[in-house]
PDB file of C-alpha atoms in Angstrom:
ATOM      1  CA  MET X   1       9.996  13.859 -22.157  1.00 47.00           C
ATOM      2  CA  SER X   2       7.022  12.145 -21.129  1.00 48.00           C
ATOM      3  CA  GLY X   3       4.022  14.599 -19.748  1.00 49.00           C
ATOM      4  CA  GLU X   4       3.470  13.080 -17.246  1.00 52.00           C
ATOM      5  CA  ASN X   5       4.967  14.948 -14.346  1.00 53.00           C
ATOM      6  CA  GLN X   6       4.585  18.120 -16.273  1.00 55.00           C
ATOM      7  CA  ARG X   7       2.408  20.638 -14.711  1.00 57.00           C
ATOM      8  CA  VAL X   8       0.770  24.215 -16.442  1.00 56.00           C
ATOM      9  CA  ASP X   9       0.213  26.437 -14.784  1.00 55.00           C
ATOM     10  CA  ALA X  10      -3.025  27.810 -15.650  1.00 58.00           C
ATOM     11  CA  SER X  11      -2.461  31.860 -15.037  1.00 60.00           C
ATOM     12  CA  SER X  12       0.138  31.617 -16.475  1.00 59.00           C
ATOM     13  CA  GLY X  13       1.324  29.368 -19.235  1.00 58.00           C
ATOM     14  CA  THR X  14       4.004  27.889 -17.371  1.00 59.00           C
ATOM     15  CA  THR X  15       5.126  24.325 -16.784  1.00 59.00           C
ATOM     16  CA  ASP X  16       6.380  22.733 -13.887  1.00 57.00           C
ATOM     17  CA  LEU X  17       8.457  20.102 -13.812  1.00 65.00           C
ATOM     18  CA  ALA X  18       7.289  17.993 -10.432  1.00 62.00           C
ATOM     19  CA  PRO X  19      10.253  14.855  -9.658  1.00 61.00           C
ATOM     20  CA  PRO X  20       7.959  11.487  -9.831  1.00 56.00           C
ATOM     21  CA  PRO X  21       6.456  10.082  -6.045  1.00 59.00           C
ATOM     22  CA  ALA X  22       8.526   8.521  -3.586  1.00 54.00           C
ATOM     23  CA  PRO X  23       7.513   4.955  -2.906  1.00 61.00           C
ATOM     24  CA  ALA X  24       5.918   4.974   0.355  1.00 74.00           C
ATOM     25  CA  SER X  25       7.787   2.384   2.498  1.00 85.00           C
ATOM     26  CA  ARG X  26       6.357   0.151   4.268  1.00 82.00           C
ATOM     27  CA  ALA X  27       5.935   0.851   7.218  1.00 85.00           C
ATOM     28  CA  GLY X  28       4.050   3.686   5.787  1.00 85.00           C
ATOM     29  CA  ARG X  29       1.756   1.942   3.668  1.00 86.00           C
ATOM     30  CA  LEU X  30       0.707  -0.058   6.220  1.00 90.00           C
ATOM     31  CA  ALA X  31      -0.359   2.758   8.938  1.00 91.00           C
ATOM     32  CA  ARG X  32      -3.742   3.972   7.989  1.00 91.00           C
ATOM     33  CA  PRO X  33      -5.053   0.016   7.242  1.00 92.00           C
ATOM     34  CA  ALA X  34      -3.200  -0.271  10.664  1.00 93.00           C
ATOM     35  CA  LEU X  35      -4.755   2.887  12.658  1.00 95.00           C
ATOM     36  CA  THR X  36      -7.943   2.705  11.448  1.00 94.00           C
ATOM     37  CA  LEU X  37      -7.355  -1.681  13.030  1.00 94.00           C
ATOM     38  CA  ALA X  38      -6.880  -0.102  15.915  1.00 96.00           C
ATOM     39  CA  ALA X  39      -9.641   2.115  16.570  1.00 96.00           C
ATOM     40  CA  ALA X  40     -11.921  -0.373  15.292  1.00 96.00           C
ATOM     41  CA  ALA X  41      -9.786  -3.245  18.164  1.00 95.00           C
ATOM     42  CA  ALA X  42     -10.486  -0.094  20.961  1.00 96.00           C
ATOM     43  CA  ALA X  43     -14.160   0.447  20.198  1.00 95.00           C
ATOM     44  CA  LEU X  44     -14.348  -3.263  20.621  1.00 95.00           C
ATOM     45  CA  ALA X  45     -11.757  -4.037  23.200  1.00 95.00           C
ATOM     46  CA  TYR X  46     -14.294  -0.849  24.689  1.00 94.00           C
ATOM     47  CA  VAL X  47     -17.452  -2.310  24.469  1.00 94.00           C
ATOM     48  CA  GLY X  48     -16.223  -6.008  25.372  1.00 93.00           C
ATOM     49  CA  THR X  49     -15.446  -4.620  28.439  1.00 93.00           C
ATOM     50  CA  VAL X  50     -18.744  -2.482  29.397  1.00 93.00           C
ATOM     51  CA  ASP X  51     -21.725  -4.435  29.712  1.00 90.00           C
ATOM     52  CA  PRO X  52     -24.607  -2.784  27.728  1.00 91.00           C
ATOM     53  CA  ASN X  53     -26.838  -4.948  29.547  1.00 86.00           C
ATOM     54  CA  GLU X  54     -25.889  -2.368  32.247  1.00 87.00           C
ATOM     55  CA  PRO X  55     -28.585  -0.707  32.505  1.00 84.00           C
ATOM     56  CA  GLY X  56     -27.318   2.955  32.112  1.00 84.00           C
ATOM     57  CA  HIS X  57     -24.061   3.101  30.006  1.00 84.00           C
ATOM     58  CA  TYR X  58     -25.680   3.572  26.026  1.00 88.00           C
ATOM     59  CA  PRO X  59     -28.701   5.428  25.174  1.00 87.00           C
ATOM     60  CA  ALA X  60     -30.669   3.206  24.007  1.00 85.00           C
ATOM     61  CA  CYS X  61     -32.497   2.669  20.867  1.00 86.00           C
ATOM     62  CA  PRO X  62     -34.719   5.955  19.977  1.00 89.00           C
ATOM     63  CA  LEU X  63     -37.101   4.622  17.676  1.00 89.00           C
ATOM     64  CA  PHE X  64     -37.664   1.141  20.418  1.00 90.00           C
ATOM     65  CA  ARG X  65     -37.667   4.113  22.621  1.00 90.00           C
ATOM     66  CA  LEU X  66     -40.728   6.051  20.357  1.00 93.00           C
ATOM     67  CA  THR X  67     -42.363   3.711  19.074  1.00 92.00           C
ATOM     68  CA  GLY X  68     -41.563  -0.217  20.605  1.00 89.00           C
ATOM     69  CA  VAL X  69     -40.217  -0.820  16.734  1.00 90.00           C
ATOM     70  CA  LEU X  70     -36.439  -2.788  17.169  1.00 91.00           C
ATOM     71  CA  CYS X  71     -34.191  -1.120  13.716  1.00 90.00           C
ATOM     72  CA  PRO X  72     -31.830  -3.098  12.216  1.00 90.00           C
ATOM     73  CA  GLY X  73     -29.387  -1.836  14.804  1.00 90.00           C
ATOM     74  CA  CYS X  74     -31.603  -3.028  17.537  1.00 91.00           C
ATOM     75  CA  GLY X  75     -28.914  -5.717  19.284  1.00 91.00           C
ATOM     76  CA  GLY X  76     -26.118  -4.474  17.930  1.00 92.00           C
ATOM     77  CA  LEU X  77     -24.232  -3.281  20.967  1.00 93.00           C
ATOM     78  CA  ARG X  78     -24.820  -6.203  23.013  1.00 93.00           C
ATOM     79  CA  SER X  79     -23.974  -8.503  19.806  1.00 95.00           C
ATOM     80  CA  ALA X  80     -20.769  -6.336  19.909  1.00 95.00           C
ATOM     81  CA  HIS X  81     -20.078  -6.584  23.901  1.00 96.00           C
ATOM     82  CA  ALA X  82     -20.889 -10.906  23.269  1.00 95.00           C
ATOM     83  CA  PHE X  83     -18.868 -11.069  20.077  1.00 96.00           C
ATOM     84  CA  ALA X  84     -15.990  -9.325  21.805  1.00 95.00           C
ATOM     85  CA  GLN X  85     -16.273 -11.632  24.857  1.00 94.00           C
ATOM     86  CA  GLY X  86     -16.239 -14.683  22.295  1.00 94.00           C
ATOM     87  CA  ASP X  87     -19.527 -16.116  22.666  1.00 95.00           C
ATOM     88  CA  LEU X  88     -20.690 -15.949  18.680  1.00 95.00           C
ATOM     89  CA  VAL X  89     -24.109 -18.104  19.644  1.00 95.00           C
ATOM     90  CA  THR X  90     -24.696 -15.233  21.609  1.00 94.00           C
ATOM     91  CA  ALA X  91     -23.410 -12.621  19.321  1.00 95.00           C
ATOM     92  CA  ILE X  92     -25.933 -13.537  16.391  1.00 94.00           C
ATOM     93  CA  GLY X  93     -29.001 -14.031  18.856  1.00 93.00           C
ATOM     94  CA  ALA X  94     -28.494 -10.625  19.450  1.00 93.00           C
ATOM     95  CA  ASN X  95     -27.969  -8.979  16.330  1.00 94.00           C
ATOM     96  CA  ALA X  96     -27.011 -11.262  13.079  1.00 93.00           C
ATOM     97  CA  LEU X  97     -27.334  -8.526  11.054  1.00 94.00           C
ATOM     98  CA  ALA X  98     -24.273  -6.820  12.832  1.00 95.00           C
ATOM     99  CA  VAL X  99     -22.223 -10.476  13.563  1.00 96.00           C
ATOM    100  CA  ALA X 100     -22.445 -10.037   9.498  1.00 95.00           C
ATOM    101  CA  GLY X 101     -21.150  -6.923   9.789  1.00 94.00           C
ATOM    102  CA  TYR X 102     -18.124  -7.256  11.897  1.00 95.00           C
ATOM    103  CA  PHE X 103     -17.644 -10.400   9.920  1.00 95.00           C
ATOM    104  CA  PHE X 104     -17.156  -8.651   5.992  1.00 94.00           C
ATOM    105  CA  PHE X 105     -15.154  -5.624   7.834  1.00 94.00           C
ATOM    106  CA  ALA X 106     -12.634  -8.253   9.029  1.00 94.00           C
ATOM    107  CA  GLY X 107     -12.259  -9.745   5.605  1.00 94.00           C
ATOM    108  CA  PHE X 108     -12.072  -6.030   3.470  1.00 93.00           C
ATOM    109  CA  MET X 109      -9.525  -4.868   6.707  1.00 94.00           C
ATOM    110  CA  ALA X 110      -7.361  -8.058   5.945  1.00 94.00           C
ATOM    111  CA  LEU X 111      -7.341  -7.496   2.618  1.00 93.00           C
ATOM    112  CA  TRP X 112      -6.433  -3.764   3.034  1.00 92.00           C
ATOM    113  CA  LEU X 113      -2.691  -4.714   5.599  1.00 93.00           C
ATOM    114  CA  VAL X 114      -1.647  -8.047   3.092  1.00 93.00           C
ATOM    115  CA  ARG X 115      -2.560  -5.090   0.035  1.00 91.00           C
ATOM    116  CA  ALA X 116      -0.605  -2.085   1.486  1.00 91.00           C
ATOM    117  CA  TYR X 117       2.133  -4.675   2.721  1.00 91.00           C
ATOM    118  CA  ARG X 118       2.214  -6.327  -0.660  1.00 90.00           C
ATOM    119  CA  GLY X 119       2.600  -2.749  -1.950  1.00 87.00           C
ATOM    120  CA  VAL X 120      -0.715  -2.848  -3.858  1.00 84.00           C
ATOM    121  CA  ARG X 121      -2.895  -0.273  -4.771  1.00 84.00           C
ATOM    122  CA  ALA X 122      -5.499  -0.351  -1.334  1.00 81.00           C
ATOM    123  CA  PRO X 123      -8.619  -1.705  -2.435  1.00 83.00           C
ATOM    124  CA  ARG X 124     -11.136   0.409  -3.307  1.00 84.00           C
ATOM    125  CA  LEU X 125     -14.979  -0.420  -1.599  1.00 81.00           C
ATOM    126  CA  VAL X 126     -17.118   1.333  -4.871  1.00 85.00           C
ATOM    127  CA  VAL X 127     -20.842  -0.622  -3.827  1.00 84.00           C
ATOM    128  CA  ARG X 128     -23.194   0.646  -6.514  1.00 91.00           C
ATOM    129  CA  PRO X 129     -26.783   2.309  -6.670  1.00 93.00           C
ATOM    130  CA  LEU X 130     -27.823  -1.016  -7.305  1.00 95.00           C
ATOM    131  CA  TYR X 131     -26.427  -3.258  -3.615  1.00 92.00           C
ATOM    132  CA  TRP X 132     -27.548  -0.011  -1.944  1.00 93.00           C
ATOM    133  CA  TRP X 133     -31.036  -1.014  -2.267  1.00 96.00           C
ATOM    134  CA  GLY X 134     -30.161  -4.361  -2.304  1.00 95.00           C
ATOM    135  CA  ILE X 135     -28.075  -3.583   2.102  1.00 93.00           C
ATOM    136  CA  GLY X 136     -31.442  -1.262   2.533  1.00 94.00           C
ATOM    137  CA  ALA X 137     -33.868  -4.155   1.202  1.00 96.00           C
ATOM    138  CA  VAL X 138     -31.247  -6.870   3.411  1.00 95.00           C
ATOM    139  CA  ALA X 139     -31.481  -3.807   6.002  1.00 94.00           C
ATOM    140  CA  LEU X 140     -35.801  -3.549   5.519  1.00 95.00           C
ATOM    141  CA  VAL X 141     -36.408  -7.335   5.517  1.00 94.00           C
ATOM    142  CA  PHE X 142     -34.590  -7.817   8.211  1.00 94.00           C
ATOM    143  CA  SER X 143     -36.146  -4.778  10.380  1.00 92.00           C
ATOM    144  CA  VAL X 144     -40.218  -6.482   9.749  1.00 93.00           C
ATOM    145  CA  VAL X 145     -39.917 -10.348  10.164  1.00 94.00           C
ATOM    146  CA  ARG X 146     -37.319  -9.271  13.786  1.00 92.00           C
ATOM    147  CA  ASN X 147     -40.886  -7.712  14.870  1.00 92.00           C
ATOM    148  CA  LEU X 148     -43.133 -10.305  13.226  1.00 92.00           C
ATOM    149  CA  PRO X 149     -44.043 -13.484  16.078  1.00 93.00           C
ATOM    150  CA  VAL X 150     -42.724 -15.959  13.588  1.00 91.00           C
ATOM    151  CA  GLY X 151     -39.297 -13.587  14.145  1.00 86.00           C
ATOM    152  CA  SER X 152     -38.749 -13.507  16.936  1.00 86.00           C
ATOM    153  CA  PHE X 153     -36.094 -15.423  17.013  1.00 87.00           C
ATOM    154  CA  LEU X 154     -34.287 -12.028  15.562  1.00 87.00           C
ATOM    155  CA  ALA X 155     -34.790 -10.273  18.187  1.00 86.00           C
ATOM    156  CA  PRO X 156     -32.902  -9.025  20.919  1.00 85.00           C
TER     157      PRO X 156
END
């Protein structure tokens, strides 16, 4: 008898034979990625219908309001609105870093849905510390450059 399905209760020392887990149905495997995608699509649809260029719909960036400095996220809602409207040029002009994030998210969701459909283990997004530092460096450089006169084309 293999020990892969055996659990030992540490307090009593007894062995509990657990049945192997039942294979999930295709619908069960697709539920999590589909619900995640539906939530993201609903959020994008909301931003696509409620224009962030109209005052009073969304709060202003606190960093920009207090200091006048554009953070890496400044223009993100305008970018999402333009992206939802299908205007990629305006979306990139509002926040190019956010547009890169939209495409990364779309690729990850496609991979997750395909793997769930095929019954393959869900992809794990494990980012090593070095990559986190790299992502932070890119965001920092993006923020600095968009606040300089030479990088004004990156400002929303």
